[in-house]
Tab-separated table of C-alpha atoms and ligand atoms in Angstrom:
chain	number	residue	atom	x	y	z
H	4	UNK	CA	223.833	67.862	268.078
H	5	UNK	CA	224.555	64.078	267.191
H	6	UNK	CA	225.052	61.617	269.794
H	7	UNK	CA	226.764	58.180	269.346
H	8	UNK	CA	225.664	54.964	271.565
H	9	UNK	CA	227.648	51.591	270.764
H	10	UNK	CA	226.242	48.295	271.814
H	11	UNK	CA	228.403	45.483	271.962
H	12	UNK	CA	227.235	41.630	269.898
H	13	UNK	CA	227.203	38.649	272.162
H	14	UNK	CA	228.064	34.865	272.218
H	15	UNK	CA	225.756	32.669	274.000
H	16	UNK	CA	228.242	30.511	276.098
H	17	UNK	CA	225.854	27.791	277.521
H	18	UNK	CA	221.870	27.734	277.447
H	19	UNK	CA	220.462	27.837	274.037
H	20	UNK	CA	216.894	27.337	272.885
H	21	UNK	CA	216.221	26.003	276.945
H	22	UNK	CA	216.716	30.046	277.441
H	23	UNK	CA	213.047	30.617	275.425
H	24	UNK	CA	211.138	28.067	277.761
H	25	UNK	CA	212.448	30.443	281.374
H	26	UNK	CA	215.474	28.433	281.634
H	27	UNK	CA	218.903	29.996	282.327
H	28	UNK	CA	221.432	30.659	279.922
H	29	UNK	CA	225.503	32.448	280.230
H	30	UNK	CA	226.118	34.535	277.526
H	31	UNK	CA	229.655	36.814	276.985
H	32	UNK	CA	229.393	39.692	275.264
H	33	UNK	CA	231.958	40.381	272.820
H	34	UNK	CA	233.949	43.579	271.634
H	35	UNK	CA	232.687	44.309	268.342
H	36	UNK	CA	230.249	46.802	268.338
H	37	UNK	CA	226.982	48.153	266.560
H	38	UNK	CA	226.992	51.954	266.616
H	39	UNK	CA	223.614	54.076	265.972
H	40	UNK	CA	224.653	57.670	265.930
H	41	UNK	CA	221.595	60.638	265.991
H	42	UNK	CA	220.137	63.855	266.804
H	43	UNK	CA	216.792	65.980	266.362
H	44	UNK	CA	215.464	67.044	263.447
H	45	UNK	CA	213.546	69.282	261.686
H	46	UNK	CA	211.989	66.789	258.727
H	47	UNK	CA	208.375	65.628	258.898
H	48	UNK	CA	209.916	62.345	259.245
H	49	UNK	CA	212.135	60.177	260.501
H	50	UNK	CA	215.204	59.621	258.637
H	51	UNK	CA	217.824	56.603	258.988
H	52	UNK	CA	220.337	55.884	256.992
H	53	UNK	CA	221.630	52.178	257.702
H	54	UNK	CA	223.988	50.725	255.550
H	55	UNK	CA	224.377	47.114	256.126
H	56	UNK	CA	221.349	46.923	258.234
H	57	UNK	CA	218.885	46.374	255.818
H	58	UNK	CA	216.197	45.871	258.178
H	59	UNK	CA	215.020	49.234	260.199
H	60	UNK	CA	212.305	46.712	261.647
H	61	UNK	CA	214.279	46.755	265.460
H	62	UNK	CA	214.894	50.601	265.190
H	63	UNK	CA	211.628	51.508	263.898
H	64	UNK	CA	209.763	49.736	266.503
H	65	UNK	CA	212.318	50.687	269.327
H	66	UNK	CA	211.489	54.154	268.290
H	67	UNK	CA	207.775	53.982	268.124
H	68	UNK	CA	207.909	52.272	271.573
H	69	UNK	CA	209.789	54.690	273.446
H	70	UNK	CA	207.871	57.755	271.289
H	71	UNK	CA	204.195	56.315	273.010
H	72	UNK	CA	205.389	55.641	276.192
H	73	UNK	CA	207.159	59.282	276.340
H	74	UNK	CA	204.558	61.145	274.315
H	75	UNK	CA	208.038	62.532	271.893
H	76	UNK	CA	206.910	64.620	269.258
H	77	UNK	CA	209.993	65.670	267.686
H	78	UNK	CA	211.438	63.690	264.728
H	79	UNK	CA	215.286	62.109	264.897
H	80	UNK	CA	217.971	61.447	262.203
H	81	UNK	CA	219.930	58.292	262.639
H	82	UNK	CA	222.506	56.720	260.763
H	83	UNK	CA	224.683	53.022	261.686
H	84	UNK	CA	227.420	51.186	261.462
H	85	UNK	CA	228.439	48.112	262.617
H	86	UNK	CA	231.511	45.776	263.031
H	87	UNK	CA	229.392	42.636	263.706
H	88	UNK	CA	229.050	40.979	260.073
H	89	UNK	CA	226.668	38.727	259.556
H	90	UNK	CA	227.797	36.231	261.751
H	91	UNK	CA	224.671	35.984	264.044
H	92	UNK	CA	226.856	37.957	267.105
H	93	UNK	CA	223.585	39.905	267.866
H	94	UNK	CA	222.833	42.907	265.294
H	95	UNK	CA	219.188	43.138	265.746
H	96	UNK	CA	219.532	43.051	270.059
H	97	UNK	CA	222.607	45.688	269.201
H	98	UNK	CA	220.738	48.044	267.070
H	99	UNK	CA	217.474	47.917	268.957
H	100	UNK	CA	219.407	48.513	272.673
H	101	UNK	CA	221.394	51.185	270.880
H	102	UNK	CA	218.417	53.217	269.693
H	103	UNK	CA	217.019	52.691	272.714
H	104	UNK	CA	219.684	54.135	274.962
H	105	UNK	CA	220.142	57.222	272.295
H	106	UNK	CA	216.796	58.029	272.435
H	107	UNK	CA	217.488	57.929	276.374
H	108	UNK	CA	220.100	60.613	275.925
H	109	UNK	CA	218.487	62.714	273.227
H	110	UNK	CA	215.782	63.281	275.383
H	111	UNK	CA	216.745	62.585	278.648
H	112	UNK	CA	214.670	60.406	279.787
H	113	UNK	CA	217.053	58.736	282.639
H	114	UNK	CA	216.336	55.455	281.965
H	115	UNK	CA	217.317	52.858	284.483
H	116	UNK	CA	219.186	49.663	282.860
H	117	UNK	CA	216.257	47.822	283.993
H	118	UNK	CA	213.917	50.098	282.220
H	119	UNK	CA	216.498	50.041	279.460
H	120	UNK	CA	216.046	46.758	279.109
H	121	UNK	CA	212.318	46.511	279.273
H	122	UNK	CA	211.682	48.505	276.935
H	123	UNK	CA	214.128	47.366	274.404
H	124	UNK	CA	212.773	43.472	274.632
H	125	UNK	CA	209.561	44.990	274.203
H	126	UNK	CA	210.498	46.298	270.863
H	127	UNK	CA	212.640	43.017	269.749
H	128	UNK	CA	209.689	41.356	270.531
H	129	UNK	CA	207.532	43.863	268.342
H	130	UNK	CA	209.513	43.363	265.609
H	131	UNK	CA	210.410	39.474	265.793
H	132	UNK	CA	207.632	38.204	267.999
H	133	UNK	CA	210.028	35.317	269.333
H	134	UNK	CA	213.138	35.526	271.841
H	135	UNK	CA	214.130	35.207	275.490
H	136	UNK	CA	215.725	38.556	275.915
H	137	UNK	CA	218.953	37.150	276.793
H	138	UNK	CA	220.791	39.011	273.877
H	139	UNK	CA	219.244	42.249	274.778
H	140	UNK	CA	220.411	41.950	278.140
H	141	UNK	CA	224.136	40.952	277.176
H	142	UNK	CA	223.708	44.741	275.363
H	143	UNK	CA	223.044	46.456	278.019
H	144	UNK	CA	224.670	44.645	281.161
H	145	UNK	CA	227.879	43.574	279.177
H	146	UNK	CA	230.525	41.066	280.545
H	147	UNK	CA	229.549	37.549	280.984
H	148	UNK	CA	225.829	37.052	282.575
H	149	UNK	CA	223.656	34.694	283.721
H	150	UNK	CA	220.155	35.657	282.282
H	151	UNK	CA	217.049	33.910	284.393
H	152	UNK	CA	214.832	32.893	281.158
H	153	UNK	CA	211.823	33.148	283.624
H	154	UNK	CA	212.207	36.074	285.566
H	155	UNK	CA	214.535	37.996	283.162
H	156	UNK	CA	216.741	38.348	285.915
H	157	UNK	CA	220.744	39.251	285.596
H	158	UNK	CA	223.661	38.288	287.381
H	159	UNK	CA	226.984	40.555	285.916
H	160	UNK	CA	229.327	37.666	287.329
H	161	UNK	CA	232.162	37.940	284.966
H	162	UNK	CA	234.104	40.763	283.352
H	163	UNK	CA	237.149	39.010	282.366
H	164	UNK	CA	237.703	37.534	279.155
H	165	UNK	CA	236.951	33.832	278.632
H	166	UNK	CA	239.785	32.188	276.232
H	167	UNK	CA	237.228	30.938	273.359
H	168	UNK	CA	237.904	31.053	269.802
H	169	UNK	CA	234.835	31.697	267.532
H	170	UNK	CA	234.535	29.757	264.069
H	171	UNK	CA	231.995	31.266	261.810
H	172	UNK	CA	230.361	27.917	260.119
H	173	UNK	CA	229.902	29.516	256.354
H	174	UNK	CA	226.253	30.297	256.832
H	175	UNK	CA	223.895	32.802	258.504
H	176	UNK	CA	221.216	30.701	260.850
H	177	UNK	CA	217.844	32.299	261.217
H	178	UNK	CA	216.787	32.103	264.544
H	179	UNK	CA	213.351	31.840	264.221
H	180	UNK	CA	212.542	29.032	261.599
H	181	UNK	CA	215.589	27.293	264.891
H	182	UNK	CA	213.352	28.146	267.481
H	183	UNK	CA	210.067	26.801	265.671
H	184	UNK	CA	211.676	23.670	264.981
H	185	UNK	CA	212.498	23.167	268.895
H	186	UNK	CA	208.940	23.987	269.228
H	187	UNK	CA	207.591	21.527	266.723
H	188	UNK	CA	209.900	18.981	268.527
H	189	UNK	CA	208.251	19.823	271.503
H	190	UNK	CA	204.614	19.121	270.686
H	191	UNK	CA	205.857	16.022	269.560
H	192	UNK	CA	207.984	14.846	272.090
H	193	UNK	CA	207.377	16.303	275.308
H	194	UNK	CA	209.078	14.616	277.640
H	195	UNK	CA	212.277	14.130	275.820
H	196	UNK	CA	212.780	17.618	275.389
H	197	UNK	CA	211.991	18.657	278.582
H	198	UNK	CA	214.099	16.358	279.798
H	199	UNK	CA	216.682	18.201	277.934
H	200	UNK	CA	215.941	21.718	278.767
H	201	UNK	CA	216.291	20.421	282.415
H	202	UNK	CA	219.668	18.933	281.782
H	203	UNK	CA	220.715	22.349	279.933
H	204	UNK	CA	219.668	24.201	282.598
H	205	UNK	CA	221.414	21.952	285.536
H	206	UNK	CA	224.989	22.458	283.313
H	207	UNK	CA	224.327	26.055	282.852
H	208	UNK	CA	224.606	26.083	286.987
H	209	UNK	CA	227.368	24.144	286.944
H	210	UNK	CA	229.183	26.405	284.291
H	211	UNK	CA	229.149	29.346	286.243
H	212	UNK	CA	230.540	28.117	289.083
H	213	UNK	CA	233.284	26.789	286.629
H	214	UNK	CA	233.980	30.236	285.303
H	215	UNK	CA	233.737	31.466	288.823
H	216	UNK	CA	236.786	29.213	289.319
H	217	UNK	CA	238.205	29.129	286.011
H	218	UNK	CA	238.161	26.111	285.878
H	219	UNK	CA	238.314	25.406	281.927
H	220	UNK	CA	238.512	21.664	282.213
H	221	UNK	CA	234.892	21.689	283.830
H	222	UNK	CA	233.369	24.364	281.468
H	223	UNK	CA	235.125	22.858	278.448
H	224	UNK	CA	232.878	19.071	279.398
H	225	UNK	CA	229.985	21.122	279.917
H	226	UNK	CA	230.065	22.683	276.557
H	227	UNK	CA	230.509	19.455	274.760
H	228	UNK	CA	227.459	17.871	276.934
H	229	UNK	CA	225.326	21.238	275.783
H	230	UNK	CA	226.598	20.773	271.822
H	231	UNK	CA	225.672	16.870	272.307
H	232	UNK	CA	222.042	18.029	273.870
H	233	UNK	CA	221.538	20.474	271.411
H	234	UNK	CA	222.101	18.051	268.419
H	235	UNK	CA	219.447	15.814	270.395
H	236	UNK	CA	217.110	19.312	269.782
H	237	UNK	CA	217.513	18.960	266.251
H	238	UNK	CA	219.365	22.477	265.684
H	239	UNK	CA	223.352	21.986	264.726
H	240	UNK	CA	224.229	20.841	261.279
H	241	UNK	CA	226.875	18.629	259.579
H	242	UNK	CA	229.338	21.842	259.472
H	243	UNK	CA	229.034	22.988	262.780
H	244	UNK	CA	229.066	19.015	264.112
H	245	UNK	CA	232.538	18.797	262.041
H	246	UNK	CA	234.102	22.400	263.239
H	247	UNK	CA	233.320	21.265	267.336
H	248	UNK	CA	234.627	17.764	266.365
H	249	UNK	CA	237.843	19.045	265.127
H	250	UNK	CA	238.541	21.400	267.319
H	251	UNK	CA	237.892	19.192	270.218
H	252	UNK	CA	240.103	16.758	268.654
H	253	UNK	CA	243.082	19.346	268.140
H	254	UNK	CA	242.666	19.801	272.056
H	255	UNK	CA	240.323	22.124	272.817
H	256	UNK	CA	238.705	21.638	276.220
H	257	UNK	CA	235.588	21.857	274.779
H	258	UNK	CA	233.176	23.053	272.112
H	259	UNK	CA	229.739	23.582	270.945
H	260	UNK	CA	227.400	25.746	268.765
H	261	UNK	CA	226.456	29.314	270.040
H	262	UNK	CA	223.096	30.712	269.199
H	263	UNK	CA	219.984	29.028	267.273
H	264	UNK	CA	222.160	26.694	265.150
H	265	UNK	CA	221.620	26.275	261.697
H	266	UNK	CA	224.356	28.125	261.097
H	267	UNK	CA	226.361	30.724	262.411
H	268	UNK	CA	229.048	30.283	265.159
H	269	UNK	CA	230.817	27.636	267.365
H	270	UNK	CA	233.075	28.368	270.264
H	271	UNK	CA	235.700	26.557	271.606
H	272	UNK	CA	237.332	26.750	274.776
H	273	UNK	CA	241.098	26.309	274.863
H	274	UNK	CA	244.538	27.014	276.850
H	275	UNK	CA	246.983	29.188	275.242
H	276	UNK	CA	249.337	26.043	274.903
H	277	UNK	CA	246.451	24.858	272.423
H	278	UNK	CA	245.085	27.600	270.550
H	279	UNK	CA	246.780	27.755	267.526
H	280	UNK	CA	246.339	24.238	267.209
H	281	UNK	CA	242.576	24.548	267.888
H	282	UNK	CA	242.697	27.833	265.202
H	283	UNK	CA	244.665	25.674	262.382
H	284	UNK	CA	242.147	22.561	262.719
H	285	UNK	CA	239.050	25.253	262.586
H	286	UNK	CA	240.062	26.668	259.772
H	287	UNK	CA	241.331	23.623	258.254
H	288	UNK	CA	237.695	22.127	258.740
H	289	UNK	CA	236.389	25.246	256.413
H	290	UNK	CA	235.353	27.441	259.075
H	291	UNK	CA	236.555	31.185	259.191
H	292	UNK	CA	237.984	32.790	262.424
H	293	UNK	CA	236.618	35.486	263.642
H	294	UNK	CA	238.658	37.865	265.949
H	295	UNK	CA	236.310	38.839	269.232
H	296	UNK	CA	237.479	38.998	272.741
H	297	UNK	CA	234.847	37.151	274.681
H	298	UNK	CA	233.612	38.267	278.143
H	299	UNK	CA	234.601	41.915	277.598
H	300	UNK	CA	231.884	44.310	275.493
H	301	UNK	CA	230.269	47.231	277.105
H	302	UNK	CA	228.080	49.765	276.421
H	303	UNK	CA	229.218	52.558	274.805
H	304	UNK	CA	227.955	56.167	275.728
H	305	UNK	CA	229.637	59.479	273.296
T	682	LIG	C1	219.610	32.407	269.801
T	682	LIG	O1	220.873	33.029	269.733
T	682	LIG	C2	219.365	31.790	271.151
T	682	LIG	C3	217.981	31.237	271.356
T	682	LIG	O2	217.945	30.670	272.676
T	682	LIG	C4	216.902	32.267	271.182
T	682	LIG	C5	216.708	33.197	272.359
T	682	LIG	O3	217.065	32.890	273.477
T	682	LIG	O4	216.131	34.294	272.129
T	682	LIG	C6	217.727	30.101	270.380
């Protein structure tokens, strides 16, 4: 018998980078989904069959994790699909949480979300060695959270959907060579970057309250204070810079990078009044729309 488990990508709302050094971060996740579908079987070993997802790193390591731990014998079959892209929305969290929580059902091993999650950042951090968990988390939890970078703590405060447009920048970011560089910065310059990590983290505070409220005005100033803190890190880029810069002009409230930077996404916050405004001047700038509800993903059990 196959069973399917869906995990939703995620946008990283405010937070960034500060995230990795036990800061907080909000992050939405989004409704596009990574499916891994499987069952038992009888082969000496594993199969997968993973289309677009060239790298099995998350699912073979999410496998051999909960395999150890469990003492499994038996070998699985496991195929996926995903409506992500490449756009840096979350694939390897996705695929890892979703293997993760089939495993849990193939075998019934009543996992707890906590455990859930455990175990999965375990295995992204087998495979990738770097990362604060805070994707993983937006898997499992879905909504909008506020992920504790220290204590790995989550707060579900949010599950309706946040009025943000996503602009995908043209190219992928890779989060690691991102997160080195903010390291690198680091040794360098101590104090100035931990004197922006603590600013990050003061407006992350500050932004949930203002999604609390809804009060866009205030979350749309505190995402153009995180996009101006994160260009002081080093990690946006000329395109992204220009797609937050026009969209703020067209009348967004706000905008900023989501994720490493690089590459990938921006997001920008905007009243209906102003959207299509905000969506013209986005793609006008080069960047290509892509078409997420953000704030409403969930985990997907069939
Ligand atoms: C990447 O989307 C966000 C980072 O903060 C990395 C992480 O938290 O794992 C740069």
């Amino acid at each position: 018998m196959a069973i399917s488990v869906s995990a939703p990508g995620k946008l990283m709302i405010l937070g960034e980078h500060a995230v990795v050094y036990g800061y907080p971060c909000i992050v939405s996740s989004v409704d596009k989904y990574l499916t891994v579908k499987g069952g038992r079987s009888f082969d000496k070993n594993d199969t997968f069959v993973t289309g677009k997802i060239r790298d099995t790193s998350f699912i073979k390591s999410a496998i051999d994790i909960i395999r150890n731990k469990y003492k499994l014998k038996e070998r699985i079959f496991l195929e996926t699909e995903s409506d992500l892209g490449e756009y840096g929305l979350g694939s390897s969290a996705a695929v890892t949480v979703a293997t993760v929580k089939l495993l849990n059902e193939l075998f019934g091993l009543s996992l707890t979300n906590q455990e859930a999650f455990e175990l999965s950042y375990k295995a992204v951090l087998q495979a990738q060695k770097k990362g604060s968990g805070f994707d993983v988390a937006s898997c499992i939890f879905g909504g909008t959270i506020y992920f504790d970078g220290k204590s790995k703590e989550v707060d579900v405060f949010s599950h309706d959907p946040l009025p943000i447009i996503v602009g995908f920048s043209g190219n992928k970011g890779d989060t690691m060579i991102m997160i080195e560089k903010v390291a690198e910065l680091k040794k360098k310059k101590q104090k100035l970057v931990e004197e922006i990590f603590n600013s990050i983290g003061k407006l992350v505070g500050q932004g949930k309250r203002a999604i609390c409220k809804k009060d866009w005005q205030r979350l749309g100033k505190l995402m153009n204070d995180d996009h101006q803190l994160l260009i002081k890190l080093g990690v946006s880029n000329n395109k992204l810079n220009q797609l937050v810069g026009e969209a703020v002009r067209a009348g967004a409230y706000g905008a900023k990078l989501s994720g490493a930077g690089g590459g990938d996404c921006m997001i920008a916050l905007v009243s209906d009044e102003n959207r299509a405004k905000v969506e013209a001047a986005i793609r006008n700038a080069g960047g290509e729309l892509i078409n997420v509800e953000v704030g409403k993903g969930t985990l997907i059990n069939y």
